[in-house]
Short mmCIF file of C-alpha atoms in Angstrom, two decimals:
data_model
loop_
_atom_site.label_atom_id
_atom_site.label_comp_id
_atom_site.label_asym_id
_atom_site.label_seq_id
_atom_site.Cartn_x
_atom_site.Cartn_y
_atom_site.Cartn_z
CA UNK S 152 7.84 258.64 183.07
CA UNK S 153 6.38 257.53 179.72
CA UNK S 154 2.85 256.09 180.09
CA UNK S 155 2.59 252.31 179.85
CA UNK S 156 0.91 250.95 176.72
CA UNK S 157 0.34 247.39 175.55
CA UNK S 158 3.06 247.58 172.89
CA UNK S 159 5.66 247.84 175.70
CA UNK S 160 4.42 244.55 177.10
CA UNK S 161 4.38 242.97 173.64
CA UNK S 162 8.09 243.75 173.32
CA UNK S 163 8.72 241.79 176.51
CA UNK S 164 6.39 238.93 175.48
CA UNK S 165 8.07 238.49 172.12
CA UNK S 166 11.56 238.56 173.62
CA UNK S 167 10.61 235.88 176.10
CA UNK S 168 9.11 233.82 173.28
CA UNK S 169 6.82 231.67 175.45
CA UNK S 170 4.18 229.55 173.71
CA UNK S 171 1.96 228.75 176.69
CA UNK S 172 0.53 230.52 179.67
CA UNK S 173 1.39 227.69 182.03
CA UNK S 174 1.76 229.49 185.36
CA UNK S 175 4.82 227.48 186.30
CA UNK S 176 6.68 228.55 183.18
CA UNK S 177 5.86 232.19 183.78
CA UNK S 178 6.87 232.44 187.43
CA UNK S 179 10.62 232.62 186.80
CA UNK S 180 11.87 233.65 183.38
CA UNK S 181 15.54 234.28 182.72
CA UNK S 182 16.18 236.95 180.11
CA UNK S 183 19.11 238.97 178.83
CA UNK S 184 18.50 242.60 178.02
CA UNK S 185 19.80 242.51 174.47
CA UNK S 186 18.26 245.66 172.96
CA UNK S 187 17.44 249.21 173.87
CA UNK S 188 13.80 248.58 173.01
CA UNK S 189 13.59 245.75 175.55
CA UNK S 190 15.38 247.83 178.16
CA UNK S 191 12.97 250.73 177.71
CA UNK S 192 9.98 248.39 177.90
CA UNK S 193 11.21 246.80 181.15
CA UNK S 194 11.95 250.14 182.76
CA UNK S 195 8.45 251.41 181.95
CA UNK S 196 6.70 248.17 182.98
CA UNK S 197 8.65 247.92 186.27
CA UNK S 198 8.13 251.55 187.26
CA UNK S 199 6.30 251.91 190.56
CA UNK S 200 3.40 253.69 188.85
CA UNK S 201 2.98 250.90 186.29
CA UNK S 202 3.98 247.65 187.96
CA UNK S 203 0.47 246.92 189.22
CA UNK S 204 -0.90 247.37 185.69
CA UNK S 205 1.75 245.63 183.63
CA UNK S 206 1.73 242.17 185.21
CA UNK S 207 5.55 242.21 185.00
CA UNK S 208 7.66 241.84 188.15
CA UNK S 209 11.39 241.34 188.67
CA UNK S 210 12.67 238.37 190.69
CA UNK S 211 16.38 239.03 190.37
CA UNK S 212 17.97 242.32 189.53
CA UNK S 213 17.54 245.98 190.44
CA UNK S 214 14.71 247.53 188.39
CA UNK S 215 16.18 251.00 188.89
CA UNK S 216 19.67 250.11 187.64
CA UNK S 217 18.96 248.00 184.56
CA UNK S 218 21.24 248.35 181.56
CA UNK S 219 22.02 246.62 178.27
CA UNK S 220 23.51 243.17 178.67
CA UNK S 221 22.10 242.60 182.15
CA UNK S 222 20.65 239.18 182.96
CA UNK S 223 17.52 239.34 185.08
CA UNK S 224 14.73 237.03 186.23
CA UNK S 225 11.17 238.22 185.77
CA UNK S 226 7.69 236.80 186.17
CA UNK S 227 4.63 237.48 184.02
CA UNK S 228 0.91 237.58 184.82
CA UNK S 229 -2.20 239.05 183.25
CA UNK S 230 -1.95 242.81 182.67
CA UNK S 231 -4.78 245.18 183.42
CA UNK S 232 -7.67 244.47 180.99
CA UNK S 233 -7.75 248.12 180.03
CA UNK S 234 -4.29 247.73 178.51
CA UNK S 235 -4.95 244.47 176.64
CA UNK S 236 -5.39 240.71 176.91
CA UNK S 237 -2.66 238.09 177.32
CA UNK S 238 -4.15 234.86 175.94
CA UNK S 239 -2.95 231.36 175.24
CA UNK S 240 -4.58 230.78 171.81
CA UNK S 241 -7.25 231.91 169.37
CA UNK S 242 -9.71 229.58 171.13
CA UNK S 243 -9.26 231.58 174.34
CA UNK S 244 -9.75 234.76 172.34
CA UNK S 245 -13.00 233.36 170.94
CA UNK S 246 -14.32 232.48 174.39
CA UNK S 247 -13.26 235.85 175.81
CA UNK S 248 -14.46 238.10 173.01
CA UNK S 249 -17.04 236.51 170.69
CA UNK S 250 -18.93 239.74 170.03
CA UNK S 251 -16.10 242.06 169.01
CA UNK S 252 -12.36 241.75 168.45
CA UNK S 253 -10.40 243.50 171.25
CA UNK S 254 -8.15 246.37 170.28
CA UNK S 255 -5.10 244.88 172.02
CA UNK S 256 -4.30 241.24 172.70
CA UNK S 257 -1.38 238.84 172.49
CA UNK S 258 -1.64 235.14 171.61
CA UNK S 259 1.16 233.12 173.20
CA UNK S 260 0.76 230.05 171.01
CA UNK S 261 1.03 232.14 167.84
CA UNK S 262 3.34 234.80 169.29
CA UNK S 263 0.98 237.21 167.61
CA UNK S 264 0.00 240.73 168.63
CA UNK S 265 -3.19 242.34 167.31
CA UNK S 266 -1.06 245.20 166.00
CA UNK S 267 1.02 242.92 163.74
CA UNK S 268 0.53 243.38 160.01
CA UNK S 269 0.25 239.67 159.15
CA UNK S 270 -2.31 237.56 161.01
CA UNK S 271 -2.05 233.75 161.33
CA UNK S 272 -4.81 231.48 160.01
CA UNK S 273 -6.34 231.05 163.46
CA UNK S 274 -6.85 234.80 163.82
CA UNK S 275 -8.24 235.04 160.28
CA UNK S 276 -10.80 232.35 161.18
CA UNK S 277 -11.59 234.17 164.41
CA UNK S 278 -12.27 237.38 162.49
CA UNK S 279 -14.57 235.51 160.10
CA UNK S 280 -16.48 234.17 163.09
CA UNK S 281 -16.75 237.63 164.60
CA UNK S 282 -18.14 238.99 161.36
CA UNK S 283 -20.59 236.10 161.15
CA UNK S 284 -21.75 236.68 164.72
CA UNK S 285 -22.18 240.38 163.98
CA UNK S 286 -24.34 239.61 160.95
CA UNK S 287 -26.35 237.13 163.02
CA UNK S 288 -26.96 239.80 165.67
CA UNK S 289 -28.13 242.21 162.97
CA UNK S 290 -30.50 239.57 161.61
CA UNK S 291 -32.00 238.75 165.00
CA UNK S 292 -35.08 240.51 166.30
CA UNK S 293 -33.44 241.02 169.72
CA UNK S 294 -30.00 240.58 171.28
CA UNK S 295 -29.51 240.04 175.02
CA UNK S 296 -26.04 241.45 175.77
CA UNK S 297 -25.94 240.08 179.31
CA UNK S 298 -26.54 236.44 178.36
CA UNK S 299 -25.16 236.83 174.81
CA UNK S 300 -28.24 235.33 173.15
CA UNK S 301 -29.68 236.24 169.73
CA UNK S 302 -33.48 235.93 169.63
CA UNK S 303 -35.60 235.30 166.52
CA UNK S 304 -39.38 235.71 166.75
CA UNK S 305 -40.02 234.14 163.35
CA UNK S 306 -41.89 230.83 163.22
CA UNK S 307 -42.62 230.55 166.94
CA UNK S 308 -39.26 231.99 168.01
CA UNK S 309 -35.83 230.54 168.73
CA UNK S 310 -32.80 231.58 170.83
CA UNK S 311 -29.19 231.19 169.70
CA UNK S 312 -26.56 231.49 172.48
CA UNK S 313 -23.22 232.76 171.22
CA UNK S 314 -21.27 229.72 172.41
CA UNK S 315 -18.27 228.20 170.61
CA UNK S 316 -15.50 226.13 172.18
CA UNK S 317 -13.00 226.30 169.36
CA UNK S 318 -12.51 228.06 166.07
CA UNK S 319 -11.83 224.70 164.44
CA UNK S 320 -14.86 222.64 165.53
CA UNK S 321 -17.28 224.06 162.95
CA UNK S 322 -15.41 223.83 159.66
CA UNK S 323 -15.00 226.77 157.32
CA UNK S 324 -17.08 229.87 157.89
CA UNK S 325 -18.55 229.79 154.38
CA UNK S 326 -21.70 231.74 155.14
CA UNK S 327 -20.10 235.10 155.89
CA UNK S 328 -19.88 236.42 152.33
CA UNK S 329 -23.36 235.17 151.43
CA UNK S 330 -24.99 236.69 154.52
CA UNK S 331 -23.19 239.98 154.00
CA UNK S 332 -23.96 240.29 150.29
CA UNK S 333 -27.52 239.00 150.64
CA UNK S 334 -28.74 241.40 153.33
CA UNK S 335 -26.60 244.42 152.41
CA UNK S 336 -28.24 244.68 148.98
CA UNK S 337 -30.86 247.46 149.08
CA UNK S 338 -33.16 245.67 146.61
CA UNK S 339 -35.93 243.96 148.63
CA UNK S 340 -33.77 244.38 151.74
CA UNK S 341 -36.54 243.79 154.29
CA UNK S 342 -37.86 240.77 152.41
CA UNK S 343 -34.35 239.27 152.27
CA UNK S 344 -33.94 239.67 156.04
CA UNK S 345 -37.25 237.88 156.61
CA UNK S 346 -36.24 235.11 154.20
CA UNK S 347 -32.94 234.55 156.05
CA UNK S 348 -34.68 234.62 159.44
CA UNK S 349 -37.14 231.96 158.30
CA UNK S 350 -34.37 229.77 156.89
CA UNK S 351 -32.33 229.99 160.12
CA UNK S 352 -35.29 229.20 162.38
CA UNK S 353 -36.32 226.21 160.25
CA UNK S 354 -32.75 224.85 160.20
CA UNK S 355 -32.20 225.14 163.97
CA UNK S 356 -35.57 223.82 165.06
CA UNK S 357 -34.89 220.73 167.15
CA UNK S 358 -31.17 221.52 167.68
CA UNK S 359 -29.97 221.90 171.29
CA UNK S 360 -29.25 225.42 172.52
CA UNK S 361 -25.53 224.87 173.13
CA UNK S 362 -24.98 223.52 169.62
CA UNK S 363 -27.10 225.95 167.59
CA UNK S 364 -24.40 228.45 166.64
CA UNK S 365 -21.94 225.71 165.64
CA UNK S 366 -24.65 223.84 163.71
CA UNK S 367 -25.66 227.05 161.93
CA UNK S 368 -22.07 227.71 160.81
CA UNK S 369 -21.52 224.11 159.73
CA UNK S 370 -24.69 224.13 157.61
CA UNK S 371 -24.26 227.56 156.05
CA UNK S 372 -24.62 226.09 152.50
CA UNK S 373 -28.12 224.84 153.40
CA UNK S 374 -29.10 228.32 154.57
CA UNK S 375 -27.68 229.81 151.38
CA UNK S 376 -29.58 227.43 149.10
CA UNK S 377 -32.83 227.75 151.04
CA UNK S 378 -32.61 231.55 151.03
CA UNK S 379 -31.84 231.71 147.31
CA UNK S 380 -34.77 229.43 146.49
CA UNK S 381 -37.13 231.47 148.67
CA UNK S 382 -35.93 234.70 147.10
CA UNK S 383 -36.48 233.32 143.60
CA UNK S 384 -40.01 232.40 144.61
CA UNK S 385 -40.54 235.89 146.02
CA UNK S 386 -39.22 237.47 142.80
CA UNK S 387 -41.49 235.22 140.74
CA UNK S 388 -44.49 236.36 142.76
CA UNK S 389 -43.32 239.93 142.44
CA UNK S 390 -42.90 239.54 138.66
CA UNK S 391 -46.28 237.86 138.42
CA UNK S 392 -48.02 240.79 140.12
CA UNK S 393 -46.16 243.27 137.95
CA UNK S 394 -46.88 241.42 134.70
CA UNK S 395 -50.50 240.88 135.70
CA UNK S 396 -50.90 244.63 136.09
CA UNK S 397 -49.32 245.23 132.69
CA UNK S 398 -51.51 242.62 130.98
CA UNK S 399 -54.71 243.95 132.55
CA UNK S 400 -53.77 247.48 131.50
CA UNK S 401 -53.11 246.30 127.93
CA UNK S 402 -56.35 244.34 127.94
CA UNK S 403 -58.40 247.38 128.93
CA UNK S 404 -56.58 249.60 126.45
CA UNK S 405 -57.01 247.26 123.49
CA UNK S 406 -60.60 246.43 124.45
CA UNK S 407 -61.40 250.14 124.28
CA UNK S 408 -59.68 250.49 120.92
CA UNK S 409 -61.54 247.47 119.53
CA UNK S 410 -64.82 248.81 120.83
CA UNK S 411 -64.15 252.22 119.28
CA UNK S 412 -63.72 250.61 115.84
CA UNK S 413 -67.44 249.90 115.61
CA UNK S 414 -68.59 252.75 117.84
CA UNK S 415 -67.09 255.30 115.44
CA UNK S 416 -69.37 254.15 112.58
CA UNK S 417 -72.46 253.17 114.52
CA UNK S 418 -74.32 256.34 113.45
CA UNK S 419 -73.78 255.44 109.80
CA UNK S 420 -74.87 251.86 110.47
CA UNK S 421 -78.02 253.07 112.21
CA UNK S 422 -78.87 255.09 109.11
CA UNK S 423 -79.25 251.90 107.04
CA UNK S 424 -82.81 251.22 108.25
CA UNK S 425 -83.69 254.86 107.53
CA UNK S 426 -82.35 254.56 104.00
CA UNK S 427 -84.34 251.37 103.53
CA UNK S 428 -87.56 253.12 104.60
CA UNK S 429 -86.86 256.03 102.24
CA UNK S 430 -86.35 253.71 99.30
CA UNK S 431 -89.42 251.65 100.14
CA UNK S 432 -91.77 254.65 100.55
CA UNK S 433 -90.47 257.21 98.07
CA UNK S 434 -90.09 255.04 94.96
CA UNK S 435 -93.51 255.19 93.22
CA UNK S 436 -95.01 254.29 89.86
CA UNK S 437 -94.46 256.85 87.05
CA UNK S 438 -98.19 257.25 86.41
CA UNK S 439 -98.72 259.18 89.63
CA UNK S 440 -96.24 261.95 88.79
CA UNK S 441 -94.56 262.89 85.48
CA UNK S 442 -91.33 263.63 87.39
CA UNK S 443 -91.46 260.46 89.42
CA UNK S 444 -88.99 258.75 87.09
CA UNK S 445 -86.32 261.34 87.98
CA UNK S 446 -87.15 260.99 91.65
CA UNK S 447 -86.83 257.22 91.48
CA UNK S 448 -83.50 257.48 89.68
CA UNK S 449 -82.24 260.02 92.24
CA UNK S 450 -83.18 257.68 95.07
CA UNK S 451 -81.35 254.77 93.39
CA UNK S 452 -78.31 256.97 92.76
CA UNK S 453 -78.34 257.98 96.44
CA UNK S 454 -78.39 254.28 97.34
CA UNK S 455 -75.20 253.75 95.34
CA UNK S 456 -73.53 256.78 96.92
CA UNK S 457 -74.54 255.55 100.38
CA UNK S 458 -73.26 252.06 99.55
CA UNK S 459 -69.88 253.40 98.41
CA UNK S 460 -69.48 255.53 101.53
CA UNK S 461 -70.31 252.61 103.79
CA UNK S 462 -67.80 250.42 101.91
CA UNK S 463 -65.08 253.07 102.43
CA UNK S 464 -65.91 253.28 106.14
CA UNK S 465 -65.85 249.50 106.50
CA UNK S 466 -62.51 249.34 104.72
CA UNK S 467 -61.00 251.92 107.08
CA UNK S 468 -62.33 250.13 110.14
CA UNK S 469 -61.06 246.79 108.82
CA UNK S 470 -57.58 248.26 108.45
CA UNK S 471 -57.79 249.64 112.00
CA UNK S 472 -58.64 246.18 113.32
CA UNK S 473 -55.66 244.69 111.50
CA UNK S 474 -53.36 247.29 113.09
CA UNK S 475 -54.82 246.57 116.55
CA UNK S 476 -54.43 242.82 116.04
CA UNK S 477 -50.80 243.29 114.98
CA UNK S 478 -50.12 245.38 118.09
CA UNK S 479 -51.75 242.75 120.32
CA UNK S 480 -49.57 240.04 118.76
CA UNK S 481 -46.46 242.17 119.23
CA UNK S 482 -47.21 242.80 122.91
CA UNK S 483 -47.92 239.09 123.45
CA UNK S 484 -44.58 238.12 121.89
CA UNK S 485 -42.78 240.72 124.02
CA UNK S 486 -44.25 239.42 127.29
CA UNK S 487 -43.66 235.81 126.23
CA UNK S 488 -39.98 236.48 125.57
CA UNK S 489 -39.32 238.62 128.67
CA UNK S 490 -41.40 236.64 131.18
CA UNK S 491 -41.69 233.17 129.71
CA UNK S 492 -42.04 231.52 133.13
CA UNK S 493 -45.39 233.15 133.95
CA UNK S 494 -46.58 234.41 130.57
CA UNK S 495 -48.70 231.32 129.83
CA UNK S 496 -50.87 232.18 132.84
CA UNK S 497 -52.24 235.14 130.89
CA UNK S 498 -53.05 233.16 127.74
CA UNK S 499 -56.77 233.55 128.48
CA UNK S 500 -56.43 237.33 128.33
CA UNK S 501 -54.62 237.15 125.01
CA UNK S 502 -57.31 234.87 123.56
CA UNK S 503 -60.00 237.26 124.79
CA UNK S 504 -58.51 240.13 122.79
CA UNK S 505 -58.11 237.97 119.68
CA UNK S 506 -61.74 236.86 119.92
CA UNK S 507 -62.86 240.47 120.27
CA UNK S 508 -60.98 241.39 117.10
CA UNK S 509 -62.52 238.42 115.25
CA UNK S 510 -66.04 239.34 116.40
CA UNK S 511 -65.61 242.91 115.22
CA UNK S 512 -64.49 241.62 111.83
CA UNK S 513 -67.64 239.49 111.60
CA UNK S 514 -69.73 242.52 112.53
CA UNK S 515 -68.13 244.56 109.75
CA UNK S 516 -68.74 241.71 107.30
CA UNK S 517 -72.37 241.56 108.45
CA UNK S 518 -72.82 245.29 107.93
CA UNK S 519 -71.29 244.99 104.46
CA UNK S 520 -73.65 242.13 103.57
CA UNK S 521 -76.65 244.08 104.89
CA UNK S 522 -75.79 247.16 102.83
CA UNK S 523 -75.20 244.98 99.75
CA UNK S 524 -78.57 243.31 100.24
CA UNK S 525 -80.22 246.73 100.56
CA UNK S 526 -78.65 247.88 97.30
CA UNK S 527 -79.86 244.72 95.54
CA UNK S 528 -83.42 245.24 96.79
CA UNK S 529 -83.31 248.91 95.79
CA UNK S 530 -82.31 247.92 92.25
CA UNK S 531 -85.03 245.29 92.08
CA UNK S 532 -87.66 247.77 93.26
CA UNK S 533 -86.45 250.42 90.84
CA UNK S 534 -86.58 248.13 87.79
CA UNK S 535 -89.95 246.72 88.86
CA UNK S 536 -91.44 250.24 89.06
CA UNK S 537 -89.71 251.71 85.98
CA UNK S 538 -90.25 248.76 83.66
CA UNK S 539 -93.48 247.10 84.76
CA UNK S 540 -94.24 245.79 81.25
CA UNK S 541 -91.00 243.78 81.03
CA UNK S 542 -91.38 240.21 82.16
CA UNK S 543 -88.94 239.22 84.85
CA UNK S 544 -88.70 235.48 85.16
CA UNK S 545 -87.71 234.10 88.51
CA UNK S 546 -84.44 232.96 87.02
CA UNK S 547 -83.72 236.50 85.87
CA UNK S 548 -84.38 237.87 89.32
CA UNK S 549 -82.05 235.32 90.89
CA UNK S 550 -79.50 236.14 88.22
CA UNK S 551 -79.63 239.81 89.25
CA UNK S 552 -79.34 238.86 92.93
CA UNK S 553 -76.44 236.54 92.18
CA UNK S 554 -74.70 239.30 90.26
CA UNK S 555 -75.02 241.72 93.16
CA UNK S 556 -73.88 239.11 95.68
CA UNK S 557 -70.81 238.46 93.55
CA UNK S 558 -70.17 242.18 93.47
CA UNK S 559 -70.50 242.34 97.26
CA UNK S 560 -68.02 239.48 97.63
CA UNK S 561 -65.54 241.31 95.41
CA UNK S 562 -65.90 244.45 97.54
CA UNK S 563 -65.38 242.49 100.77
CA UNK S 564 -62.36 240.82 99.23
CA UNK S 565 -60.98 244.23 98.35
CA UNK S 566 -61.59 245.36 101.93
CA UNK S 567 -59.67 242.40 103.29
#
């Protein structure tokens, strides 16, 4: 004998065409064996080895001598659970199997078998609920299979019993796609789970146990909005930390570059006092030595050479500062455009770098003025020693100083 499977029973159920599991309507059912498929199904279901499993019994007719066209009276009852479930509606299916859809079941009110290719709306809603419940179980910190309760430890803890009376008493299951897409994304996966857990616990706080699952499904849009807002806040904090690291790194890098601008010429700057001492001590009156005039001229010429070299160095360093300032401005504009929401927080760091560049420029200007002043004094000392007989009115001296200051200004202007 062919083994009994649920599809054999489905053939009988669909031929009978009942729409309710009212016991009275199932005790005596008159049917006509109108097809070979129905005949085969009845013979298998009524076989002695299967009759206790099938839930099909014959009230009138000989089960061993059935043939096409025969009219018989049968009764139906629940088959063995291992074969499948005979249910009245999708609501009964929900109450019976809220964790996972059974492999085989038949809904009398829909005349639907789980193996059919097209599912009615009630079954589609049931499957959405099953998926939602599965996602909820994955989100929970613990699931008690015996009592069918999902436990969340977040925010003091909350328990959600998997209780629903009907597939229609909660509205549309709109949260399924959001939950699935939100937590299945690998980016910040753990943080997203924690965000959803917090949103669920906060929503259900104060809601009775029996109503929590239904209330959660009905208010899925609130969970979605709350989770999205929390995730945006998390991303903002994440971006802030990332940008802060970038800004601090740029700050240190540019600070070092700005510092190196002056550090690279500090030896030459330190030689200015030495040059001043040489000029002041080595320039002497001609009367002491017949070659002293050549020595004095050589010292003055060396002052001019030293002045020119310092001016070249200052010009190079000034150009370096301009390049650094341009790079700082470029980086600031880049961060402002890419992270406008948090970029203003780092305005103090940007201003710090700009002030450092300005201070270094003032230092270079100060060095240029100091060298210019030294050259002026060297010229004054030289002419005082070489031409002692020539009267030098105060106005003439100031005229010479003014001339050299003008020359220094022109050089600084050229540097800029």
